[in-house]
Short mmCIF file of C-alpha atoms and ligand atoms in Angstrom, two decimals:
data_model
loop_
_atom_site.label_atom_id
_atom_site.label_comp_id
_atom_site.label_asym_id
_atom_site.label_seq_id
_atom_site.Cartn_x
_atom_site.Cartn_y
_atom_site.Cartn_z
CA UNK A 187 11.85 -5.33 44.14
CA UNK A 188 11.82 -5.56 47.99
CA UNK A 189 14.69 -7.26 49.73
CA UNK A 190 13.26 -10.78 50.03
CA UNK A 191 14.32 -14.39 49.87
CA UNK A 192 14.08 -13.93 46.07
CA UNK A 193 17.18 -11.75 45.91
CA UNK A 194 19.40 -12.48 42.81
CA UNK A 195 22.10 -13.90 44.92
CA UNK A 196 19.79 -16.71 45.89
CA UNK A 197 18.57 -17.20 42.35
CA UNK A 198 21.83 -18.12 40.64
CA UNK A 199 23.08 -21.08 42.71
CA UNK A 200 22.70 -23.47 39.80
CA UNK A 201 23.80 -23.25 36.27
CA UNK A 202 20.61 -24.66 34.68
CA UNK A 203 18.47 -22.06 32.59
CA UNK A 204 15.76 -24.51 31.46
CA UNK A 205 14.22 -27.31 33.34
CA UNK A 206 11.66 -29.91 32.00
CA UNK A 207 9.89 -32.20 34.43
CA UNK A 208 6.99 -34.67 34.23
CA UNK A 209 3.76 -32.60 34.61
CA UNK A 210 3.36 -31.93 38.38
CA UNK A 211 0.32 -32.32 40.69
CA UNK A 212 -0.73 -30.23 43.60
CA UNK A 213 -1.41 -32.39 46.64
CA UNK A 214 -3.17 -29.80 48.66
CA UNK A 215 -5.31 -27.15 47.12
CA UNK A 216 -8.28 -24.91 47.99
CA UNK A 217 -10.56 -24.23 44.88
CA UNK A 218 -13.46 -22.74 46.83
CA UNK A 219 -16.92 -22.63 44.98
CA UNK A 220 -19.37 -20.37 43.40
CA UNK A 221 -18.19 -17.40 41.22
CA UNK A 222 -14.50 -17.58 42.00
CA UNK A 223 -14.20 -21.26 41.32
CA UNK A 224 -13.76 -20.62 37.41
CA UNK A 225 -10.83 -18.32 37.90
CA UNK A 226 -9.11 -20.38 40.57
CA UNK A 227 -9.38 -23.80 38.81
CA UNK A 228 -7.81 -22.17 35.46
CA UNK A 229 -4.80 -20.93 37.38
CA UNK A 230 -4.23 -24.47 38.78
CA UNK A 231 -4.96 -26.30 35.54
CA UNK A 232 -2.24 -24.22 33.76
CA UNK A 233 0.50 -25.78 35.83
CA UNK A 234 -0.77 -29.01 37.47
CA UNK A 235 -2.45 -31.96 35.95
CA UNK A 236 -4.16 -33.07 39.12
CA UNK A 237 -4.91 -31.57 42.60
CA UNK A 238 -6.19 -32.97 45.99
CA UNK A 239 -9.22 -30.66 46.48
CA UNK A 240 -9.75 -29.62 50.10
CA UNK A 241 -13.36 -30.11 51.28
CA UNK A 242 -13.55 -27.02 53.68
CA UNK A 243 -16.32 -25.16 51.76
CA UNK A 244 -18.69 -22.99 53.80
CA UNK A 245 -20.99 -26.08 53.70
CA UNK A 246 -18.20 -28.75 54.08
CA UNK A 247 -17.97 -31.85 51.81
CA UNK A 248 -18.94 -34.41 54.20
CA UNK A 249 -20.35 -37.06 52.01
CA UNK A 250 -19.62 -38.85 48.77
CA UNK A 251 -22.65 -37.38 47.20
CA UNK A 252 -21.52 -33.85 48.08
CA UNK A 253 -18.01 -34.59 46.76
CA UNK A 254 -19.62 -35.82 43.44
CA UNK A 255 -21.62 -32.68 43.09
CA UNK A 256 -18.58 -30.52 43.91
CA UNK A 257 -16.50 -32.60 41.47
CA UNK A 258 -19.16 -31.82 38.74
CA UNK A 259 -19.09 -28.06 39.46
CA UNK A 260 -15.36 -28.09 39.08
CA UNK A 261 -15.58 -29.93 35.72
CA UNK A 262 -18.16 -27.31 34.55
CA UNK A 263 -15.83 -24.41 35.60
CA UNK A 264 -13.04 -26.20 33.52
CA UNK A 265 -15.30 -26.40 30.53
CA UNK A 266 -16.34 -22.79 30.91
CA UNK A 267 -12.53 -21.94 30.64
CA UNK A 268 -12.21 -24.08 27.51
CA UNK A 269 -9.99 -26.57 29.36
CA UNK A 270 -10.46 -30.18 28.32
CA UNK A 271 -11.60 -32.50 31.10
CA UNK A 272 -8.65 -34.78 30.33
CA UNK A 273 -6.19 -31.88 31.10
CA UNK A 274 -7.01 -31.55 34.79
CA UNK A 275 -8.39 -34.10 37.24
CA UNK A 276 -9.74 -33.04 40.61
CA UNK A 277 -8.97 -35.64 43.21
CA UNK A 278 -11.89 -35.16 45.77
CA UNK A 279 -11.70 -35.51 49.45
CA UNK A 280 -14.16 -35.86 52.28
CA UNK A 281 -14.27 -33.50 55.40
CA UNK A 282 -13.98 -35.74 58.51
CA UNK A 283 -16.51 -34.97 61.31
CA UNK A 284 -17.33 -36.53 64.74
CA UNK A 285 -20.19 -38.33 62.74
CA UNK A 286 -18.39 -39.64 59.76
CA UNK A 287 -19.42 -43.33 59.53
CA UNK A 288 -17.42 -46.41 58.29
CA UNK A 289 -20.14 -46.91 55.61
CA UNK A 290 -19.39 -43.61 54.16
CA UNK A 291 -15.56 -44.36 54.00
CA UNK A 292 -16.38 -47.72 52.27
CA UNK A 293 -18.58 -45.75 49.76
CA UNK A 294 -15.94 -43.13 49.33
CA UNK A 295 -13.32 -45.81 48.35
CA UNK A 296 -15.75 -47.69 46.11
CA UNK A 297 -16.62 -44.42 44.30
CA UNK A 298 -13.04 -44.11 42.89
CA UNK A 299 -13.66 -40.30 43.18
CA UNK A 300 -12.51 -39.71 46.67
CA UNK A 301 -8.74 -39.91 47.42
CA UNK A 302 -8.47 -38.85 50.99
CA UNK A 303 -10.31 -37.77 53.96
CA UNK A 304 -9.32 -34.47 55.70
CA UNK A 305 -8.97 -33.95 59.42
CA UNK A 306 -9.59 -30.40 60.60
CA UNK A 307 -9.45 -30.13 64.19
CA UNK A 308 -12.58 -28.11 65.20
CA UNK A 309 -11.60 -24.34 65.22
CA UNK A 310 -8.09 -24.73 63.68
CA UNK A 311 -8.57 -22.74 60.46
CA UNK A 312 -11.02 -21.57 57.74
CA UNK A 313 -14.34 -23.33 57.80
CA UNK A 314 -13.30 -25.82 60.42
CA UNK A 315 -16.19 -25.43 62.82
CA UNK A 316 -17.66 -28.68 61.73
CA UNK A 317 -14.29 -30.39 62.26
CA UNK A 318 -13.36 -33.11 64.71
CA UNK A 319 -13.55 -32.33 68.42
CA UNK A 320 -11.68 -35.51 69.63
CA UNK A 321 -10.19 -37.58 66.85
CA UNK A 322 -9.65 -40.93 68.87
CA UNK A 323 -12.86 -40.63 70.92
CA UNK A 324 -15.26 -39.92 68.06
CA UNK A 325 -13.57 -41.20 64.79
CA UNK A 326 -12.67 -44.77 65.61
CA UNK A 327 -14.94 -46.61 63.13
CA UNK A 328 -14.20 -44.14 60.37
CA UNK A 329 -10.36 -44.46 61.00
CA UNK A 330 -10.64 -48.25 61.18
CA UNK A 331 -12.42 -48.44 57.72
CA UNK A 332 -9.81 -45.95 56.22
CA UNK A 333 -7.01 -48.12 57.52
CA UNK A 334 -8.77 -51.32 56.12
CA UNK A 335 -9.51 -49.84 52.66
CA UNK A 336 -6.37 -47.80 52.12
CA UNK A 337 -7.94 -44.31 52.26
CA UNK A 338 -5.38 -41.70 53.44
CA UNK A 339 -6.07 -39.43 56.26
CA UNK A 340 -5.00 -35.97 55.38
CA UNK A 341 -4.10 -34.02 58.63
CA UNK A 342 -4.24 -30.45 59.48
CA UNK A 343 -1.69 -30.89 62.32
CA UNK A 344 -2.37 -28.29 64.76
CA UNK A 345 -3.81 -28.35 68.28
CA UNK A 346 -6.47 -25.77 69.07
CA UNK A 347 -5.99 -25.44 72.76
CA UNK A 348 -5.80 -21.81 73.50
CA UNK A 349 -3.09 -22.33 76.16
CA UNK A 350 -0.70 -23.55 73.51
CA UNK A 351 1.34 -20.80 71.83
CA UNK A 352 0.40 -20.32 68.13
CA UNK A 353 3.95 -21.18 67.06
CA UNK A 354 3.93 -24.52 69.06
CA UNK A 355 0.58 -25.86 67.73
CA UNK A 356 2.25 -28.26 65.23
CA UNK A 357 4.88 -29.71 67.70
CA UNK A 358 2.26 -30.25 70.38
CA UNK A 359 -0.11 -31.91 67.78
CA UNK A 360 2.53 -34.64 67.15
CA UNK A 361 2.67 -35.52 70.82
CA UNK A 362 -1.05 -35.25 71.73
CA UNK A 363 -2.59 -36.46 68.45
CA UNK A 364 -0.30 -37.95 65.83
CA UNK A 365 1.52 -40.36 68.10
CA UNK A 366 -1.50 -41.79 69.61
CA UNK A 367 -3.32 -41.92 66.34
CA UNK A 368 -0.64 -43.86 64.72
CA UNK A 369 -0.20 -46.18 67.69
CA UNK A 370 -3.86 -46.97 67.37
CA UNK A 371 -3.89 -47.38 63.52
CA UNK A 372 -0.27 -48.15 62.51
CA UNK A 373 -1.09 -49.06 58.82
CA UNK A 374 -3.33 -45.96 58.18
CA UNK A 375 -2.01 -43.93 55.51
CA UNK A 376 -1.39 -40.43 56.74
CA UNK A 377 -0.36 -37.28 55.02
CA UNK A 378 0.86 -34.48 57.37
CA UNK A 379 -0.33 -31.49 55.60
CA UNK A 380 1.58 -28.14 55.05
CA UNK A 381 4.35 -29.21 57.32
CA UNK A 382 6.01 -26.16 59.05
CA UNK A 383 8.44 -27.29 61.68
CA UNK A 384 11.66 -29.12 62.27
CA UNK A 385 9.87 -31.30 64.63
CA UNK A 386 7.31 -32.21 61.84
CA UNK A 387 10.21 -32.98 59.35
CA UNK A 388 11.81 -35.21 62.10
CA UNK A 389 8.65 -36.98 62.92
CA UNK A 390 7.75 -37.73 59.27
CA UNK A 391 11.28 -38.74 58.48
CA UNK A 392 11.56 -41.17 61.27
CA UNK A 393 8.01 -42.54 61.42
CA UNK A 394 7.47 -46.31 60.75
CA UNK A 395 4.81 -47.00 58.19
CA UNK A 396 2.91 -45.15 55.53
CA UNK A 397 3.53 -41.53 56.49
CA UNK A 398 4.25 -38.49 54.22
CA UNK A 399 3.97 -34.70 54.20
CA UNK A 400 3.05 -31.96 51.86
CA UNK A 401 5.17 -28.69 51.91
CA UNK A 402 3.85 -25.34 50.61
CA UNK A 403 6.04 -22.94 48.52
CA UNK A 404 5.52 -20.12 51.06
CA UNK A 405 6.81 -22.20 54.07
CA UNK A 406 9.94 -23.02 51.88
CA UNK A 407 10.47 -19.38 50.91
CA UNK A 408 9.67 -17.32 54.00
CA UNK A 409 10.08 -17.39 57.79
CA UNK A 410 7.99 -15.46 60.18
CA UNK A 411 9.77 -12.20 59.67
CA UNK A 412 7.94 -12.01 56.41
CA UNK A 413 4.69 -11.31 58.32
CA UNK A 414 6.11 -8.25 59.90
CA UNK A 415 8.51 -6.84 57.27
CA UNK A 416 7.96 -3.03 57.23
CA UNK A 417 4.57 -3.47 59.07
CA UNK A 418 1.93 -6.20 59.35
CA UNK A 419 1.59 -7.90 55.90
CA UNK A 420 -1.75 -9.93 55.86
CA UNK A 421 -0.97 -11.63 52.56
CA UNK A 422 1.85 -13.70 54.24
CA UNK A 423 -0.73 -14.81 56.97
CA UNK A 424 -1.62 -18.47 56.59
CA UNK A 425 -2.21 -21.33 58.96
CA UNK A 426 -0.09 -23.06 60.20
CA UNK A 427 1.61 -19.78 60.58
CA UNK A 428 5.14 -19.17 59.12
CA UNK A 429 7.85 -20.24 61.59
CA UNK A 430 11.41 -19.33 62.53
CA UNK A 431 14.27 -19.54 60.05
CA UNK A 432 15.60 -22.82 61.44
CA UNK A 433 12.18 -24.51 60.70
CA UNK A 434 12.32 -23.02 57.16
CA UNK A 435 15.78 -24.53 56.60
CA UNK A 436 14.52 -27.89 57.86
CA UNK A 437 11.55 -27.75 55.33
CA UNK A 438 13.89 -26.85 52.48
CA UNK A 439 16.33 -29.78 53.56
CA UNK A 440 13.38 -32.17 53.56
CA UNK A 441 11.87 -31.00 50.25
CA UNK A 442 15.23 -31.08 48.35
CA UNK A 443 16.82 -34.03 50.21
CA UNK A 444 15.53 -36.95 47.99
CA UNK A 445 13.14 -38.54 50.57
CA UNK A 446 10.01 -39.87 48.89
CA UNK A 447 7.97 -38.84 51.94
CA UNK A 448 7.73 -35.26 51.03
CA UNK A 449 5.83 -33.77 48.08
CA UNK A 450 4.23 -30.71 46.80
CA UNK A 451 1.07 -29.23 48.18
CA UNK A 452 0.56 -25.58 47.67
CA UNK A 453 -2.24 -24.89 50.13
CA UNK A 454 -3.20 -22.18 47.86
CA UNK A 455 -6.14 -20.60 49.50
CA UNK A 456 -7.78 -17.56 47.91
CA UNK A 457 -9.60 -14.93 49.94
CA UNK A 458 -11.07 -11.72 48.71
CA UNK A 459 -8.48 -8.83 49.16
CA UNK A 460 -10.94 -7.04 51.49
CA UNK A 461 -11.08 -10.11 53.93
CA UNK A 462 -7.21 -10.28 53.89
CA UNK A 463 -6.61 -6.64 54.58
CA UNK A 464 -9.06 -6.54 57.37
CA UNK A 465 -9.09 -6.02 61.17
CA UNK A 466 -9.46 -9.78 61.56
CA UNK A 467 -7.84 -11.09 58.39
CA UNK A 468 -8.42 -14.45 56.88
CA UNK A 469 -5.57 -17.10 56.81
CA UNK A 470 -4.35 -18.18 53.46
CA UNK A 471 -1.81 -17.39 50.67
CA UNK A 472 -2.75 -17.52 47.03
CA UNK A 473 -0.13 -19.19 45.15
CA UNK A 474 -1.90 -21.22 42.38
CA UNK A 475 -1.05 -18.70 39.76
CA UNK A 476 2.64 -18.98 40.11
CA UNK A 477 3.19 -22.09 42.26
CA UNK A 478 5.90 -23.68 40.08
CA UNK A 479 7.81 -20.54 39.73
CA UNK A 480 7.85 -20.13 43.60
CA UNK A 481 8.98 -23.85 44.18
CA UNK A 482 11.65 -23.48 41.40
CA UNK A 483 12.92 -20.35 43.28
CA UNK A 484 13.20 -22.25 46.50
CA UNK A 485 14.93 -25.26 45.06
CA UNK A 486 17.31 -23.19 42.98
CA UNK A 487 18.21 -21.09 46.15
CA UNK A 488 19.96 -24.19 47.50
CA UNK A 489 21.29 -25.50 44.13
CA UNK A 490 18.66 -28.42 44.18
CA UNK A 491 16.70 -27.95 40.96
CA UNK A 492 17.46 -31.53 40.13
CA UNK A 493 15.35 -32.65 43.06
CA UNK A 494 12.26 -30.61 41.89
CA UNK A 495 10.84 -33.35 39.61
CA UNK A 496 10.70 -35.91 42.51
CA UNK A 497 9.06 -33.50 44.83
CA UNK A 498 6.68 -32.01 42.41
CA UNK A 499 5.88 -34.93 39.99
CA UNK A 500 6.95 -38.32 41.42
CA UNK A 501 6.64 -38.60 45.10
CA UNK A 502 2.97 -37.72 45.44
CA UNK A 503 1.63 -40.31 42.78
CA UNK A 504 3.82 -43.00 44.43
CA UNK A 505 2.30 -42.45 47.92
CA UNK A 506 -1.32 -42.13 46.54
CA UNK A 507 -0.85 -45.19 44.35
CA UNK A 508 -1.53 -43.14 41.03
CA UNK A 509 0.45 -43.04 37.76
CA UNK A 510 2.92 -40.45 36.97
CA UNK A 511 1.48 -37.94 34.58
CA UNK A 512 2.26 -38.35 30.83
CA UNK A 513 2.94 -34.74 29.83
CA UNK A 514 5.79 -32.38 30.88
CA UNK A 515 6.23 -28.75 32.21
CA UNK A 516 9.05 -26.61 31.36
CA UNK A 517 10.49 -23.94 33.58
CA UNK A 518 12.82 -21.32 32.18
CA UNK A 519 15.09 -18.89 33.98
CA UNK A 520 13.71 -15.53 33.23
CA UNK A 521 12.17 -12.60 34.98
CA UNK A 522 8.47 -13.18 35.97
CA UNK A 523 6.67 -10.30 37.57
CA UNK A 524 3.94 -11.43 39.99
CA UNK A 525 0.73 -9.34 39.22
CA UNK A 526 -0.30 -6.93 42.06
CA UNK A 527 -3.89 -8.12 42.03
CA UNK A 528 -6.14 -10.63 40.21
CA UNK A 529 -9.68 -9.84 39.44
CA UNK A 530 -11.87 -12.82 40.24
CA UNK A 531 -15.71 -12.68 39.82
CA UNK A 532 -16.93 -9.69 41.75
CA UNK A 533 -13.88 -9.37 43.92
CA UNK A 534 -10.09 -9.61 43.54
CA UNK A 535 -7.35 -11.69 45.17
CA UNK A 536 -3.77 -10.51 45.97
CA UNK A 537 -1.33 -13.27 45.08
CA UNK A 538 1.62 -14.09 47.38
CA UNK A 539 4.53 -11.74 46.96
CA UNK A 540 2.43 -9.47 44.57
CA UNK A 541 4.47 -7.04 42.56
CA UNK A 542 7.83 -8.90 43.28
CA UNK A 543 9.91 -10.53 40.48
CA UNK A 544 10.92 -14.16 40.49
CA UNK A 545 13.71 -15.58 38.48
CA UNK A 546 11.88 -18.51 37.02
CA UNK A 547 8.76 -18.66 34.61
CA UNK A 548 6.74 -21.62 33.32
CA UNK A 549 6.87 -21.86 29.72
CA UNK A 550 3.44 -21.59 27.99
O1 DOR B 281 -3.88 -20.65 55.61
C1 DOR B 281 -4.87 -21.55 55.46
N1 DOR B 281 -5.90 -21.28 54.73
N2 DOR B 281 -4.82 -22.64 56.11
C2 DOR B 281 -5.70 -23.47 56.21
O2 DOR B 281 -5.47 -24.46 56.74
C3 DOR B 281 -7.01 -23.30 55.37
C4 DOR B 281 -6.79 -22.30 54.33
C5 DOR B 281 -8.08 -21.82 53.83
O3 DOR B 281 -9.06 -22.60 53.64
O4 DOR B 281 -8.22 -20.50 53.59
ZN1 ZN B 282 -5.22 -26.14 53.31
#
């Protein structure tokens, strides 16, 4: 095992060897489409009862009709895996564009199928070309309708201005977009997705009104050194990119600190191995397979396993106005070796920290 954050000394801070929590949910997930969907959805359904499904397909999910069709493909993929429809619920989202209408938002709310609308600033990340060019200038009617009907805005919080340093994109987004947005729409429910900085934690902690944030396992476990440890490591490359250690520590404090504003969102984002290990590698870490093992490792590292249930299973449903899941999930302190590679359809995906050993495993 390499010298990483998962060293044994970090694994044994709490005496607990077994942890049973209400079945968790993933409030930020990329399932993709087509041939890989079947494998990807099975990994998630093994651990989570529900997931917020990101809409950044190659042809983005910009309407309720497209969300319904995608939902049905996900359900077919579950059935193909022998997974009961009742065992996993995909919570669909719409992809916000400059042209999203208030009528589409009202239709989305009425559908009962759509639980959020995702803001991708144009050019910010994978499949974001159709994203928003100027939020307040172009999306006023949609945002107004969302505020009115209680439809959350899920935010990829990075500016795309090429003059801004890559590592500062989230902090600048708060000043340039988040603050003006929330001044204009103070009652809009907002989820600051995949938070990565101390500035983000401070903003969400102190904000007035209905603001929350998801935090990934990789941003809890790694700082930006992980990208360069022994050479460039593309499987640690995601957006927003990993940050300095002080930011990782702020995220761990937020996730484990008992505030209901922070909850679990893996941002698990599979890319074929060949497109990660590439001259212009794709952004995204695949963590759906071992998400709860990774989160347990992060919480255990600071002796806060007792806070995992709130973060993984309680805070998200409370924010989204959904019930807590009925079933449970049990984690056991035992060695878990992360597979080196996962065959998927006609390709393969390398999971985060492939080949390393974690100290926690989900009990089958
Ligand atoms: O690392 C990322 N991968 N960040 C995103 O925002 C998108 C995601 C993807 O879809 O691959
Ligand atoms: Zn994402």
